[in-house]
Structures are given as structure tokens and as C-alpha cells.
XYZ file of C-alpha atoms in Angstrom:
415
model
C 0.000 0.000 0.000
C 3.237 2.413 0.997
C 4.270 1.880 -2.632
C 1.213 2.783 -4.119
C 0.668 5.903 -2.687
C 4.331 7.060 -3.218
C 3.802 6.080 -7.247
C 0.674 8.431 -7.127
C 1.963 11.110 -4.309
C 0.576 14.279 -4.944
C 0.502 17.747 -3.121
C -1.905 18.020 -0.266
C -4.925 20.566 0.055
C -2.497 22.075 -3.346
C -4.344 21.159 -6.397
C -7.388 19.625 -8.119
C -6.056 17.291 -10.047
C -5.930 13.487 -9.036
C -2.823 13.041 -7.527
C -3.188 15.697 -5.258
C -6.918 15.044 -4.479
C -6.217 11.468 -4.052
C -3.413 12.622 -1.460
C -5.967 14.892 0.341
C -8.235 12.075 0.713
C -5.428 10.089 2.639
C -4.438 12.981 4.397
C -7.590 13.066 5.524
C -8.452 9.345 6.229
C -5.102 9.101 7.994
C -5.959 11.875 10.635
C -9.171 9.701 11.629
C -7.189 6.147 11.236
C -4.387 7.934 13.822
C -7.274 8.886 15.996
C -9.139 5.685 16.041
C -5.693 3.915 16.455
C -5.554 6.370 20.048
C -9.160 5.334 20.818
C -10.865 8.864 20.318
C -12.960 10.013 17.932
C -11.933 12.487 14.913
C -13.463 15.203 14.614
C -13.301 15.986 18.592
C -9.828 14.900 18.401
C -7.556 16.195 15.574
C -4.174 15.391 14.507
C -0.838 17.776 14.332
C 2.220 16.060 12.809
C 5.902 17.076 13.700
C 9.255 15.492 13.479
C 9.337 12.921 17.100
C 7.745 12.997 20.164
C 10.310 15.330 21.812
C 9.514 18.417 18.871
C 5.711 18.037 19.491
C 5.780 18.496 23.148
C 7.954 20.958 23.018
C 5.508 22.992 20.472
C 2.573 22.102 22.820
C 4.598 23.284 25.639
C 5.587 26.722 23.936
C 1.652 27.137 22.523
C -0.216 26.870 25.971
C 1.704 30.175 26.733
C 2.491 29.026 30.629
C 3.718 31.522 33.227
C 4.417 31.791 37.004
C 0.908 31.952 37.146
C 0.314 28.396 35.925
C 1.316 24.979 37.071
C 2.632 21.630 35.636
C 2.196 18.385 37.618
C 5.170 16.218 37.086
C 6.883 13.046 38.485
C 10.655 12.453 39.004
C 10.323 9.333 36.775
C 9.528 11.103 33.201
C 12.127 10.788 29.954
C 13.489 13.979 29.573
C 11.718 15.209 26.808
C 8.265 15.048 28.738
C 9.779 17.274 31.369
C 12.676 19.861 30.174
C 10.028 21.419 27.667
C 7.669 22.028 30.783
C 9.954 23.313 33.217
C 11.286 25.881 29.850
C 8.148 27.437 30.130
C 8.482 28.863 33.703
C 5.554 27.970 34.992
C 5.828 25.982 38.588
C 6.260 22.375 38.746
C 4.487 20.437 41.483
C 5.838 17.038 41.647
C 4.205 13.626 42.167
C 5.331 10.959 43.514
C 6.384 7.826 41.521
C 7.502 4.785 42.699
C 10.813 2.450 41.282
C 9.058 1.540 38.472
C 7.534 4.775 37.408
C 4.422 5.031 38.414
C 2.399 7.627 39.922
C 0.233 7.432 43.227
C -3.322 8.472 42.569
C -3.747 9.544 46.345
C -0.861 11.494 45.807
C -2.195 12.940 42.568
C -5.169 14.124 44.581
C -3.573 15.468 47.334
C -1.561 17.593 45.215
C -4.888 18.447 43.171
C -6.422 19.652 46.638
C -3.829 22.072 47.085
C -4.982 26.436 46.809
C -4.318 27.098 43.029
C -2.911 29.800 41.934
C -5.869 30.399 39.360
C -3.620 30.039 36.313
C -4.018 26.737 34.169
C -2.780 23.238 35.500
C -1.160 20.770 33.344
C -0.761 16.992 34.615
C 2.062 15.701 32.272
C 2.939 12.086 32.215
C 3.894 8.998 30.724
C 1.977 6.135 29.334
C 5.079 3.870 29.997
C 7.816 4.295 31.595
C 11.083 4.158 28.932
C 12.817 2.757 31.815
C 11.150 -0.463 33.208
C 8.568 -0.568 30.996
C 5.903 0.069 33.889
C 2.165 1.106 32.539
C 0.480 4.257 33.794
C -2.641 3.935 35.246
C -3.504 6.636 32.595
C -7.393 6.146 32.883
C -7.410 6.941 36.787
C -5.408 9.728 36.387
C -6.834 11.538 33.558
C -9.828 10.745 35.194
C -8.703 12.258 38.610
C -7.177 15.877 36.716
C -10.448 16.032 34.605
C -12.655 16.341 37.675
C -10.332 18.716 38.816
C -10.409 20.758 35.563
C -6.717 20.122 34.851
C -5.775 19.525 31.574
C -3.903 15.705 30.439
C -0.736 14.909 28.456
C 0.036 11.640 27.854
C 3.930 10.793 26.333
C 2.652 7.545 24.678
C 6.248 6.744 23.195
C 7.044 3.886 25.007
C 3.230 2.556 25.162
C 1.479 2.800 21.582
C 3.254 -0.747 20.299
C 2.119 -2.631 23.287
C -1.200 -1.766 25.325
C -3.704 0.675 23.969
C -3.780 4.419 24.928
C -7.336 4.415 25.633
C -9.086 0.952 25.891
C -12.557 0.044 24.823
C -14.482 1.099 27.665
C -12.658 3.553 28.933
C -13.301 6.492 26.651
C -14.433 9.097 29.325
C -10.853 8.639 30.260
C -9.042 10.141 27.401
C -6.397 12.306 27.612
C -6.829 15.607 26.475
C -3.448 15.700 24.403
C -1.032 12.507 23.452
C 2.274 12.261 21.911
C 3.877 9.580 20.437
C 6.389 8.888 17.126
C 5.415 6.267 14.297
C 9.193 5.146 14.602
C 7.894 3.682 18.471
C 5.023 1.578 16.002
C 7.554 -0.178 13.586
C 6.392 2.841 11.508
C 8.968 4.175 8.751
C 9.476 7.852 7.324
C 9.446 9.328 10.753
C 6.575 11.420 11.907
C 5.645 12.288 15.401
C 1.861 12.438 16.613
C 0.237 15.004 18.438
C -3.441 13.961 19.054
C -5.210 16.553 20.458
C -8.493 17.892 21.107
C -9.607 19.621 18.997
C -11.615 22.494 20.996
C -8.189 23.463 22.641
C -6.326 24.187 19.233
C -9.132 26.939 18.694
C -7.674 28.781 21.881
C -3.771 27.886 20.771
C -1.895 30.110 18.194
C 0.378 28.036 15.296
C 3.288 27.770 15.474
C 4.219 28.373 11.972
C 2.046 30.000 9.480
C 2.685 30.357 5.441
C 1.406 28.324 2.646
C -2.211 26.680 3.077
C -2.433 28.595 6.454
C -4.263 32.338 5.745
C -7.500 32.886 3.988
C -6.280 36.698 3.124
C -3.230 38.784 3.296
C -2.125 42.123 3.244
C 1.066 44.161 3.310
C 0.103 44.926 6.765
C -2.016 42.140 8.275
C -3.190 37.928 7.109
C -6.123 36.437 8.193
C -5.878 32.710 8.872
C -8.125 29.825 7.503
C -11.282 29.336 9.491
C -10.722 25.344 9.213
C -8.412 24.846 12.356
C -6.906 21.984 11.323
C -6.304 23.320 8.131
C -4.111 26.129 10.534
C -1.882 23.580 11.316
C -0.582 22.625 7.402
C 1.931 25.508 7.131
C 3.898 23.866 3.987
C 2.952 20.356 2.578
C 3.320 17.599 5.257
C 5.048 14.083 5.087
C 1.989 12.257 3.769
C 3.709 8.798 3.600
C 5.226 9.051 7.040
C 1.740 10.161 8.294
C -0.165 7.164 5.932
C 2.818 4.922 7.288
C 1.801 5.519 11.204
C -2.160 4.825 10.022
C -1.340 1.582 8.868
C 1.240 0.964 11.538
C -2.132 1.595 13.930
C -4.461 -0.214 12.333
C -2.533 -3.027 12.277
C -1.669 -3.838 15.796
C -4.782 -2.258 17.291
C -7.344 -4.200 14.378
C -5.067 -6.689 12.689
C -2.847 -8.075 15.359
C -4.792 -6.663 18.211
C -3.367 -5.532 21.526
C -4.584 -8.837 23.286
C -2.705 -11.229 21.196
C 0.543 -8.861 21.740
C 0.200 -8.887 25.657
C 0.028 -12.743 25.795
C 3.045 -12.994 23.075
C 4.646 -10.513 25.303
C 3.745 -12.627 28.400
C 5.867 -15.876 26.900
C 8.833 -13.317 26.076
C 8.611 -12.180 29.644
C 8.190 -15.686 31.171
C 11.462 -16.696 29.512
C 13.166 -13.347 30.546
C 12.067 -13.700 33.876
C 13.060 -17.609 34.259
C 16.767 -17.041 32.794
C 17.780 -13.556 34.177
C 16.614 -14.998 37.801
C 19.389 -17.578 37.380
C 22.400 -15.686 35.626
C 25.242 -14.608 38.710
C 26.281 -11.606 39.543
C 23.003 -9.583 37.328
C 21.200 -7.439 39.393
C 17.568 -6.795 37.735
C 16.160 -3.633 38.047
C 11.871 -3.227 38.522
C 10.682 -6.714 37.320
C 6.855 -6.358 38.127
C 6.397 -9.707 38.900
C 7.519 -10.292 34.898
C 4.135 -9.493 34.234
C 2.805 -8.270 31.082
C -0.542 -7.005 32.463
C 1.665 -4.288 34.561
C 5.435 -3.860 31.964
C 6.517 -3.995 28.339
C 8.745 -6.994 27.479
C 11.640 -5.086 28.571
C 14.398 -5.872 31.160
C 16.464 -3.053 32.716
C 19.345 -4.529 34.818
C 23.230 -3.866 35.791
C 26.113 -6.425 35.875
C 27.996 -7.033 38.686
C 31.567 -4.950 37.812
C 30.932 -4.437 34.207
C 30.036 -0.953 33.348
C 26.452 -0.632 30.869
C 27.853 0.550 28.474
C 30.683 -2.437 28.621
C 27.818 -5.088 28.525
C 26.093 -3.450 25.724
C 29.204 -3.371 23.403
C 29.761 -6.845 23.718
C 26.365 -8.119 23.622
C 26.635 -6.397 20.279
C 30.102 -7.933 19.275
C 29.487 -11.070 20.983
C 25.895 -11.756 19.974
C 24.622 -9.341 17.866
C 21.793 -8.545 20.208
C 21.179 -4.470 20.345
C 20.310 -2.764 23.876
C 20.815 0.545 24.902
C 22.924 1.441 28.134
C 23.238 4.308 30.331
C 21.211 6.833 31.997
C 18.036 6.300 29.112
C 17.548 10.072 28.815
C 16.636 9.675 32.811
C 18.406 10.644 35.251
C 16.626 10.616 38.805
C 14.878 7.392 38.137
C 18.188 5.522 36.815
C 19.775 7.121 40.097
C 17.055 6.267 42.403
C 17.376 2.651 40.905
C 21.240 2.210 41.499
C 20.396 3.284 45.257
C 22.175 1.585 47.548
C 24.710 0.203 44.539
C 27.616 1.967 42.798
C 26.841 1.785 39.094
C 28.726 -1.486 38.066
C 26.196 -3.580 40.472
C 29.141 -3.512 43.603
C 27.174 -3.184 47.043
C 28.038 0.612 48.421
C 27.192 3.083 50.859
C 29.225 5.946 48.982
C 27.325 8.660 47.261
C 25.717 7.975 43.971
C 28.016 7.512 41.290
C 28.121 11.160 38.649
C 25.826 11.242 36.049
C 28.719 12.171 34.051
C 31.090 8.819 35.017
C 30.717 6.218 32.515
C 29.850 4.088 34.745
C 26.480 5.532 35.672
C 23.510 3.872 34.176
C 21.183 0.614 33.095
C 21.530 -1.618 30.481
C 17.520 -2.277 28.827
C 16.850 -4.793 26.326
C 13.447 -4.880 24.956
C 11.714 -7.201 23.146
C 8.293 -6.746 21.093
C 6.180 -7.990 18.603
C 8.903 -8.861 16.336
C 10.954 -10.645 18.831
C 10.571 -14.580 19.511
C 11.883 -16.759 22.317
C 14.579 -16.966 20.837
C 16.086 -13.943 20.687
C 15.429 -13.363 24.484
C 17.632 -16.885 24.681
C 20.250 -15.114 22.988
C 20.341 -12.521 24.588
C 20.201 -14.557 27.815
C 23.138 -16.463 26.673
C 24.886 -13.181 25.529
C 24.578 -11.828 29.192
C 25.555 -15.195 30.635
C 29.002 -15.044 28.522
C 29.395 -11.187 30.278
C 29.105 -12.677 33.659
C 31.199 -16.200 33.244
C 33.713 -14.383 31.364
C 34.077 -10.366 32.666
C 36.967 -9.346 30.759
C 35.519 -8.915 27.479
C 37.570 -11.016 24.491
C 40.064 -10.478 21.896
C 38.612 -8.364 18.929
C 39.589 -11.444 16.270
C 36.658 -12.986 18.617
C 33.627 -10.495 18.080
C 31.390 -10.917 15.699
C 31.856 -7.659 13.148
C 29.235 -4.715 12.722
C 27.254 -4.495 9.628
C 28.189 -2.328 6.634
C 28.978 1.300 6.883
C 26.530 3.920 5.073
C 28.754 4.310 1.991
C 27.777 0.594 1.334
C 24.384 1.125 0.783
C 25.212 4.655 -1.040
C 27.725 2.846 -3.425
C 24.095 0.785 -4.187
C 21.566 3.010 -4.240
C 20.158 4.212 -8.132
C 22.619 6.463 -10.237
């Protein structure tokens, strides 16, 4: 379907012929496929497109226009693009409380909901998963909990939209009122970022950018923009396949796949995790949740025993060609808080908290997903149990080589 559209691409909201009308039409179709994929319901909820995650919060951070005046509700345990555009905006940050996981307290939430407001707006910003165990929000109680309370929700979806939906069948009085997430996150290609949004609240938001396909009527001295708000938001022509690819991306693991049959594939990937990390020496695993895939992702976060992360995920590479990522995961208090009472290569301490700036600060994660198998999490498994039989790593003539550099697939791409 991807290659179809690109052989009959046209401009967007740009032309009357049919290549661009037929590219309007998925324009279109894709902004209520995107929303559907969320679980809300197009037109109450539109769509605004951006490069990631991190560039769309920080444009819905910059267009609610905080001040001192206003407040942002924020736990210790979000990535670091939920919270840096937030506390940009200089508007007063009330934290929650989240536990080693990740997630949030609901008392908690509502004690710091009953506190005297300062009578500016409130924002409760949070994730859907954590990045860093894997933990699910209990998104539906909270949003539920700010909405009474006439706060407004954000949702960072990034780490939750390939594996549990963002709002479940039954549970749509408990949308969010904006959510953020990247079609990279949804084995989506192109990259586009998501900002699903409703659509009442981009009536009271300026654009960001304004130009082509924006203004109804300009002037040497004034413009008058569009009346169609989400036509407001198309300043230049947007990425259609990147925003088609995330629509199918959607519909296929919330209608095709369905988000059932990836929790209990998730559940055997987390059963074998659990089974062979539990016996590996020296491994010290990090927020396991019971290895349950009703409460995490099929992720592991863990440290070995005097081997730096970054140490264990080079040779897990070299060794095994398994691909993790190591170090502080764009998180610094909750990668901290979880090396508590341990110096950062797993050794039992009661010194202060290795820097954030040593390279031996930090978490190894591996996660695992819909296109993993048991398999792979045994070779990982066995990849990890090599790091802790056998510390020092090996001689390079015994590491299995990285792929190809970038001028190999230049040298055969079409002259």
C-alpha cells in the first residue's frame, strides 16, 4: 500500500487534479485512522504532525503560553523530553510521587490536586510507559482524577502505543486531552511524530508556523488565517507517507494483530526473561513487576555485577549481535534512584551515587516486542551469561563484526 501511494503522491490541500486530491483524501483518512488507532474520535480529536515525540511536546509546551501563574504536575520518573520542555516554560512544577518503576500514586495525585491554586491553568504531564522499566500508567485513573479537577492531560505515549492501547474500549471518558507519540515507536517508517489533540483546545492555541495553506487573506500589513483549524496547522505540505505509514502501523496492531494477542506474546517473552535472568550470577535486575505483562513492556532493565552498561552493551553487540541501549536512558533521577544503595557497576556501596557524568552511571535495557521470539530473548540470555562467566571482554579477532557502513548502501543506491 506504501508503494502505491508514493507512485501516485501528490501535493496536499495544493491542487485539483488526481494526484493531489487522491493525497488529500489520505491525508484526511489518515488523521481519523491515527485517531481511532488512540481510541478517540476524529473530529473531537484532531491530529498535528511534527518530526518525534520530543519536537511536538515541546511545540505544545511553547503554545499553551504558561507563566508563574500556571502549574505543571510532574513526576521524578519522566524521559526527559516530557519534562525539560515544561519546566522551559516557567511555569511551577508540582511534583508527584512515583515509585521504582515509574508510576504515579493516585492519592498522591489528589492530594496535590487539593492544594490552593494559583488560578492560572494546571497541566498533569505524564507517561503512558515508563522508557525505563517498561511500567504502565494507570492513565485512565489519572486523567480521570485531573479532569474532575479541571486540569488539563498529556500523555507521552512513546514507550506505550506498540504494546497496550492508549485508551481501551471502555474507557473512553478517560481520554487524555493531548497525546504524543512517534510512528518510529510503532515499527512505523518515514518518521513522523503524533500530536493527538483535542480539537476544541487548538481553537484557543496560536500556530506555530504560518505560510502556505495557512491564511484565507493577506495584506502588506495584516493575514487572516483559515477558518478550518486543522487546516491552521498545514503551514507547507506535510510528510503524507510518514503520516499514511503511522495509520497503517495503527491499524494493524490495534485491528489486525490486536493488543490482546501482543500482551500474551509478550507474556511468553517475559516468562522466559524472567526464568533465565533470575538464574544468571552476579546480574542485578532492576523493577521486574512480577515479569508481568498485564503491569510492563517486554523489557528488562538490569546492571552487571563490575561491568560498566555501556561495557555489557558493546559486547552483547560484538558477541551476539543482540542491540540494547545502556546508560542513563535520557533519565536521570529514576536511573539514580534505581542504582540506590549500589555503585553503578552492580558492587554493594554506601558511597554517594556515582556522577551522572562517570561512565559508569547507568542501566543496560533490552526490549523485546512484537517482532521478537523466544529466541532472541535466549540469545540474549546467553549473551549476558558469557558477560558474567567471562568479565573481561575477548580479543577483537573474537567479536562478531558490525554491519556495513553507510557508503555501502550509497555505493548501491540508483545512479
Amino acid at each position: 500500500m506504501l508503494e502505491v501511494a508514493a507512485r501516485r503522491y501528490g501535493s496536499v490541500f495544493r491542487g485539483s487534479g488526481q494526484r493531489s486530491v487522491l493525497s488529500s483524501e489520505l491525508f484526511r483518512a489518515s488523521v481519523e485512522k491515527i485517531c481511532g488507532f488512540v481510541g478517540v474520535r476524529h473530529p473531537e480529536y484532531t491530529v498535528l504532525f511534527g518530526r518525534n515525540a520530543t519536537d511536538l511536546l515541546n511545540r505544545l509546551a511553547r503554545r499553551l503560553r504558561l507563566d508563574a501563574s500556571d502549574s505543571v504536575l510532574l513526576s521524578d520518573a519522566e524521559h526527559s523530553s516530557n519534562e525539560l520542555p515544561w519546566r522551559r516554560t516557567g511555569a511551577r512544577i508540582l511534583r508527584l510521587r512515583a515509585d521504582d518503576g515509574g508510576l504515579l500514586d493516585e492519592d498522591d495525585l489528589q492530594d496535590v490536586l487539593r492544594r490552593p491554586s494559583t488560578g492560572g491553568k494546571r497541566v498533569l504531564a505524564m507517561t503512558g510507559a515508563s522508557n525505563v522499566t517498561g511500567a504502565f500508567q494507570p492513565v485512565a485513573a489519572l486523567v480521570r482524577a485531573a479532569r474532575a479537577a479541571g486540569v488539563m492531560s498529556v500523555v507521552d505515549a512513546s514507550q506505550l502505543v506498540a504494546h497496550r492501547p492508549v485508551v481501551s474500549a471502555g474507557n473512553s471518558d478517560a481520554a487524555p486531552d493531548a497525546v504524543v507519540f512517534a510512528g518510529h515507536k510503532m515499527y512505523a517508517p518515514f518518521g513522523v511524530g503524533c500530536l493527538v489533540i483535542r480539537t476544541e483546545l487548538l481553537s484557543d492555541l496560536a500556530p506555530d508556523d504560518i505560510g502556505g495553506g495557512t491564511v484565507a487573506d493577506m495584506s502588506e500589513t495584516s493575514w487572516d488565517l483559515v477558518q478550518d483549524v486543522e487546516r491552521r496547522e498545514l503551514a507547507g505540505s506535510p510528510n503524507l507517507l510518514g503520516i499514511y505509514a503511522v495509520a497503517l502501523a495503527g491499524q494493524f496492531l490495534r485491528d489486525v494483530v490486536g493488543y490482546e494477542a501482543i500482551m500474551r506474546h509478550e507474556q511468553k517473552l517475559l516468562d522466559t526473561l524472567g526464568a533465565g535472568m533470575c538464574n544468571l550470577p552476579d546480574v542485578i535486575v532492576h523493577a521486574p513487576l512480577d515479569w508481568s505483562a498485564r503491569r510492563k513492556c517486554a523489557l528488562v532493565t538490569f546492571s552487571v555485577k563490575g561491568v560498566t552498561p555501556q561495557a555489557v552493551a558493546d559486547r552483547l553487540a560484538a558477541e551476539a549481535g543482540v542491540s540494547v541501549r545502556a546508560g542513563h536512558l535520557c533519565q536521570f533521577r529514576l536511573t539514580e534512584r534505581l542504582l540506590r544503595g549500589l555503585d553503578a557497576v552492580g558492587r554493594d556501596s554506601a558511597a554517594e551515587p556515582t556522577r551522572h557524568d562517570s561512565p559508569e552511571f547507568g542501566v543496560v535495557r533490552a526490549s523485546f516486542g512484537l517482532g521478537s521470539s523466544v529466541d532472541d530473548v535466549q540469545r540474549f540470555l546467553a549473551g549476558v551469561a558469557r558477560i558474567t562467566s567471562q568479565p573481561a571482554a575477548p580479543p577483537p579477532e573474537q567479536r562478531t563484526p558490525f554491519s556495513s557502513p553507510a557508503s555501502y548502501w550509497f555505493d548501491r543506491s540508483p545512479k
